[in-house]
Tab-separated table of C-alpha atoms in Angstrom:
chain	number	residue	atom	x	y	z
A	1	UNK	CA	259.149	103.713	163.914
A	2	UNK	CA	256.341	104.625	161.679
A	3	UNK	CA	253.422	106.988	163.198
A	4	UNK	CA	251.042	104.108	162.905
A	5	UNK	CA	253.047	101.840	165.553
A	6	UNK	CA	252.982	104.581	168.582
A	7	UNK	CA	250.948	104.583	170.912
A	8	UNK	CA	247.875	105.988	170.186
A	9	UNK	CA	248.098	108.881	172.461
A	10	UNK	CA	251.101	110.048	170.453
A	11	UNK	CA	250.037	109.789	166.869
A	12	UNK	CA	249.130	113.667	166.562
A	13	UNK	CA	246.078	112.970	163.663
A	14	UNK	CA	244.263	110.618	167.001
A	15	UNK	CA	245.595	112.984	169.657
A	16	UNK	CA	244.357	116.016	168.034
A	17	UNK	CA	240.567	113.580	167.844
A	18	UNK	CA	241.272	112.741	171.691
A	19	UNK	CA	242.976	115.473	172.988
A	20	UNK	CA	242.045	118.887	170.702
A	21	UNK	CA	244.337	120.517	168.472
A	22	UNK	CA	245.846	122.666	171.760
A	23	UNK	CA	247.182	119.625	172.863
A	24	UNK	CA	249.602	119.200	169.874
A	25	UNK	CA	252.934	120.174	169.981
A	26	UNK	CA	254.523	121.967	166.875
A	27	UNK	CA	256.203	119.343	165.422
A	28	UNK	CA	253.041	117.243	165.914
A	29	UNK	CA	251.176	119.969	163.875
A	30	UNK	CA	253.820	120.279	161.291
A	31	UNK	CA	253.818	116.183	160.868
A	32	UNK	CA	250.199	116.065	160.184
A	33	UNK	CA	250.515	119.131	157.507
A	34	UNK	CA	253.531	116.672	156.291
A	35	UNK	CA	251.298	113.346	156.372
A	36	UNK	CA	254.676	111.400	155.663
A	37	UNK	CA	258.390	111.581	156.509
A	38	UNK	CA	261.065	109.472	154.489
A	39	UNK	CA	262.453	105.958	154.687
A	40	UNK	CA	264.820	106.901	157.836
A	41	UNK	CA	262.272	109.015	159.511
A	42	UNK	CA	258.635	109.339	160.271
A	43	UNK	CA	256.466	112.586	160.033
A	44	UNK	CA	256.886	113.364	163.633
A	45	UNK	CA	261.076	113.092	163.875
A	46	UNK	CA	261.327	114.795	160.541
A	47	UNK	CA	259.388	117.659	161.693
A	48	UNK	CA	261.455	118.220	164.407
A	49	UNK	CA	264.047	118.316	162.397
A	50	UNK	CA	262.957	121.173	160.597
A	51	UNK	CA	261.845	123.309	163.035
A	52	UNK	CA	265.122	122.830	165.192
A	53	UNK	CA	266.750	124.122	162.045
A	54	UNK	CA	265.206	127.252	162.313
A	55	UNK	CA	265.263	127.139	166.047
A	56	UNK	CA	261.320	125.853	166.511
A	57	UNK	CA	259.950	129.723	165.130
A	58	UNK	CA	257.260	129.450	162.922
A	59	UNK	CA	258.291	132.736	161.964
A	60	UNK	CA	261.407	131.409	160.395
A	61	UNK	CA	259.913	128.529	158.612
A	62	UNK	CA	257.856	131.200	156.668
A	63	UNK	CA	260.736	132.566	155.678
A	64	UNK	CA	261.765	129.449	153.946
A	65	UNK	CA	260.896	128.588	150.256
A	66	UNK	CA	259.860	125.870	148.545
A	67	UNK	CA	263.492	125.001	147.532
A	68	UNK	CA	264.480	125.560	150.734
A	69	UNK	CA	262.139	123.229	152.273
A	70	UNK	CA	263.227	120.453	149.606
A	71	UNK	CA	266.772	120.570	150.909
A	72	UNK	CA	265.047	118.261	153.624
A	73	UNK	CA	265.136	114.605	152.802
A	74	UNK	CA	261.201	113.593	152.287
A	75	UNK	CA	260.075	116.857	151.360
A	76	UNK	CA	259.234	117.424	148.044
A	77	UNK	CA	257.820	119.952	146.066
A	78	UNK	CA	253.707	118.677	147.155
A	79	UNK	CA	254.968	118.720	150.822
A	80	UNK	CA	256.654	122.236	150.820
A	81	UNK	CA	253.977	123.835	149.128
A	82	UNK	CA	251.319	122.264	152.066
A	83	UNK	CA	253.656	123.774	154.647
A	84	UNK	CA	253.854	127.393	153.157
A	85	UNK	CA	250.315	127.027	152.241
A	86	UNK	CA	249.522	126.128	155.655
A	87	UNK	CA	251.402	129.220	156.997
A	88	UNK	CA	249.763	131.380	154.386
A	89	UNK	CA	246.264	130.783	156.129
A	90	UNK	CA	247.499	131.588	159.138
A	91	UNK	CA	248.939	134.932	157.818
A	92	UNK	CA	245.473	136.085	156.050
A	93	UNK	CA	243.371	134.422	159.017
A	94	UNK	CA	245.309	137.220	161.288
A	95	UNK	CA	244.764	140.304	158.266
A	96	UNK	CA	240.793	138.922	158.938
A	97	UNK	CA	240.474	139.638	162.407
A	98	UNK	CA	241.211	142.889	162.577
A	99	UNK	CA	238.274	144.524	163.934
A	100	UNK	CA	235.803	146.421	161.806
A	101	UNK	CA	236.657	149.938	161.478
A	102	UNK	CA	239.873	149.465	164.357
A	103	UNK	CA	240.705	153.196	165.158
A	104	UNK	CA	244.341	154.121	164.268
A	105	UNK	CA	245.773	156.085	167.032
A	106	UNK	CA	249.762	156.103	166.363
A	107	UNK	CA	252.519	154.832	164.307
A	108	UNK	CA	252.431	151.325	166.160
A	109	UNK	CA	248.459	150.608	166.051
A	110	UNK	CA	249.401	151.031	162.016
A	111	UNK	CA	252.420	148.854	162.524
A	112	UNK	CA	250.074	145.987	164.281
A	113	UNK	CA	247.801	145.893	161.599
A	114	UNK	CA	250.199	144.954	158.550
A	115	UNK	CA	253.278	143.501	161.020
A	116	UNK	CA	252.387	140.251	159.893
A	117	UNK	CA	251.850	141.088	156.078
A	118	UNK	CA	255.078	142.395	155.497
A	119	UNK	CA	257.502	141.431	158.419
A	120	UNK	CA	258.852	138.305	156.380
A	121	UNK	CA	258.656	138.571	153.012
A	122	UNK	CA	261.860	138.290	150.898
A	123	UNK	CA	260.840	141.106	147.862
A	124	UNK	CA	259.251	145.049	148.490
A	125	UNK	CA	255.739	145.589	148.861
A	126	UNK	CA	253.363	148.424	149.129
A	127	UNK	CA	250.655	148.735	151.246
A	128	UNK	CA	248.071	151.155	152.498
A	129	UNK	CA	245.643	151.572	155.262
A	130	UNK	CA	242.611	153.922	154.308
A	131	UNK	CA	241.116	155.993	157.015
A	132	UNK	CA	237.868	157.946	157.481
A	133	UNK	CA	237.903	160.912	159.520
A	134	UNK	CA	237.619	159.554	162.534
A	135	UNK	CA	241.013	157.605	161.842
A	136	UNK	CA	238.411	154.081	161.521
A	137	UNK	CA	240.309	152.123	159.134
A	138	UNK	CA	237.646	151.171	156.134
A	139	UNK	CA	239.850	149.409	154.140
A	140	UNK	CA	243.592	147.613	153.810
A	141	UNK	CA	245.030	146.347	150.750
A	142	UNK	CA	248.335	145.813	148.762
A	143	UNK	CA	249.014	147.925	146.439
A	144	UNK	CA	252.273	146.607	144.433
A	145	UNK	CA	255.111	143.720	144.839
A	146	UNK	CA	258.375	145.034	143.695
A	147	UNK	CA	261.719	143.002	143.608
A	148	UNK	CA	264.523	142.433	146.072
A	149	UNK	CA	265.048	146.128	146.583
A	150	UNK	CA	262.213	148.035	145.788
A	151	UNK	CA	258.457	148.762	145.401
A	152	UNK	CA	257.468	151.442	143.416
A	153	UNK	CA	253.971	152.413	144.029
A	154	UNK	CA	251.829	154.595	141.106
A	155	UNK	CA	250.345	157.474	142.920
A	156	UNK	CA	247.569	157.772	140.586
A	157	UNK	CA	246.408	153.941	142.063
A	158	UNK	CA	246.636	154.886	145.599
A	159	UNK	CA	244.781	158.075	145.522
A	160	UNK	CA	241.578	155.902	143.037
A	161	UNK	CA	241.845	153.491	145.785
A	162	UNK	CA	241.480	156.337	148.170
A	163	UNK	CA	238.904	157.930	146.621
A	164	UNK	CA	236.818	154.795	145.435
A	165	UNK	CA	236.346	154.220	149.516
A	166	UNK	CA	235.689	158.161	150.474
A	167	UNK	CA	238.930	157.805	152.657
A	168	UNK	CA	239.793	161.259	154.087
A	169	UNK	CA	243.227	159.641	154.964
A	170	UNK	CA	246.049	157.308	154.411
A	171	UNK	CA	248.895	155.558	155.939
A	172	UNK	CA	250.765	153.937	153.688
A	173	UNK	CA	253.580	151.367	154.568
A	174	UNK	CA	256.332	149.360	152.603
A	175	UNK	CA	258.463	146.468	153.810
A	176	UNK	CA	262.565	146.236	154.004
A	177	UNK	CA	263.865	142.680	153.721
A	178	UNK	CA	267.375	143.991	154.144
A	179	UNK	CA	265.940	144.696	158.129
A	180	UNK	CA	267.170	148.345	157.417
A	181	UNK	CA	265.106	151.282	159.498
A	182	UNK	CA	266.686	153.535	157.386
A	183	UNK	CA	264.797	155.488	154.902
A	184	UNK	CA	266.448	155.768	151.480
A	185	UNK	CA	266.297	158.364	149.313
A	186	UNK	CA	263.308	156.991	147.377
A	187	UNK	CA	261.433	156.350	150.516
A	188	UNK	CA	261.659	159.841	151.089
A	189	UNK	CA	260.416	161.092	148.273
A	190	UNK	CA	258.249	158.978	146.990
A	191	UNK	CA	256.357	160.133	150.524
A	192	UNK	CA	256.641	163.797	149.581
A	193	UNK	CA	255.255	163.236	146.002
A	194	UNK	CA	251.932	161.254	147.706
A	195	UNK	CA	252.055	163.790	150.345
A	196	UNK	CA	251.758	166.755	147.785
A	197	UNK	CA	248.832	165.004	145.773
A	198	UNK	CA	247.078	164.399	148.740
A	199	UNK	CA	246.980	168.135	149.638
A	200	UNK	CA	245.600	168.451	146.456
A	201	UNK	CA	242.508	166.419	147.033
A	202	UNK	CA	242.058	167.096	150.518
A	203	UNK	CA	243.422	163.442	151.542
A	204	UNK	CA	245.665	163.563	154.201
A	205	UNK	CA	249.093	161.045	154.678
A	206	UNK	CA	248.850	160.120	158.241
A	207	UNK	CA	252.579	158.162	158.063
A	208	UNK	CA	254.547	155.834	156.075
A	209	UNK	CA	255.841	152.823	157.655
A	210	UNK	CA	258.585	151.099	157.005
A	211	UNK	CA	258.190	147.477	158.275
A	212	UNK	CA	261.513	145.109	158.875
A	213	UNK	CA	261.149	141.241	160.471
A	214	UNK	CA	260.695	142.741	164.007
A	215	UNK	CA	260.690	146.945	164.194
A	216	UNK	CA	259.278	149.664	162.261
A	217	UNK	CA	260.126	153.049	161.317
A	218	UNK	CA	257.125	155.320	161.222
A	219	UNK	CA	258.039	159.067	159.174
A	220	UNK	CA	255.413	160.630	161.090
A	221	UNK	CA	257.249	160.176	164.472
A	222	UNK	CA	260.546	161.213	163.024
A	223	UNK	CA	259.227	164.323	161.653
A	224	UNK	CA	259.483	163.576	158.387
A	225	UNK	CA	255.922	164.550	156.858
């Protein structure tokens, strides 16, 4: 049955007038970011489809990529990229609200702030929080995408950066899709190389993070720096 023949209380465009946009369910959400379903199903069913595929986590369905999403009859390629758009302004809206100048404290209040930057992507990247000295973050920002292994970061760009916003500190934090906590070899010393150039010009690393779908490894608490 096509959304327009429900009742009205369960067509999730008038509900969300009616109701607010609390009221909506996921799959109601996800059917009105979808606008259509196919010839055997409307927005709503077909949306539930999907998300029972990935077990109803919106975390999972940002995993998924535009070819994924076309695997499901109805979507195409407009559709998927509304959907990951969708979930893409819901990742920056949450990199927005940190609070001005938060105060980093430990590994995990470090962790918080770029947890949802890096916890699902599929390829490396490098990021870095910049500190004053009162450990007041003044500014967050990516710093390189790498491939399915690696990120390599250029010192020289981090320490500019650094400099360009009078940070007296860094933390500095890189994802692993693979969900390894482990450290490799590079991780390890590409930290001691931006460790030693930050002695240098009296800017200290605070940690490096490594960031997996749901955990972290922080080299500061493992007494690595």
């Amino acid at each position: 049955m096509a959304i327009k023949f429900l009742a009205e209380d369960d067509r999730p465009r008038e509900k969300f007038l009616q109701k607010g946009k609390s009221s909506l369910s996921d799959s109601e959400l996800l059917a009105i970011i979808m606008g259509s379903g196919n010839r055997e199903e409307d927005a709503l069913e077909l949306s539930r489809k999907i998300l029972a595929s990935i077990n109803n986590s919106w975390h999972q369905l940002s995993l998924l990529s535009a070819k994924d999403l076309m695997k499901f009859k109805g979507i195409g390629v407009t559709k998927a990229i509304s959907i990951i758009s969708a979930l893409e302004i819901g990742k920056r809206r949450t990199v927005q609200e940190i609070p001005e100048k938060a105060v980093i404290g430990n590994s995990n209040d470090a962790y918080l702030i770029l947890q949802n930057q890096l916890s699902d992507l599929r390829t490396e990247e490098f990021w870095a929080i910049f500190l004053n000295n009162s450990n007041k973050v003044i500014h967050v920002s990516q710093l390189t995408q790498g491939g399915i292994s690696q990120s390599i970061v250029d010192v020289r760009i981090l320490y500019k950066t650094a400099l360009d916003h009078f940070s007296t500190g860094i933390i500095i934090a890189h994802n692993h899709p693979s969900g390894s906590l482990k450290p490799s070899r590079e991780d390890i010393s590409i930290t001691q190389k931006i460790k030693e150039a930050g002695n240098t010009l009296s800017i200290q690393l605070l940690d490096h993070i490594i960031v997996t779908q749901d955990s972290y490894f922080s080299f500061s608490d493992s007494g690595l720096l």
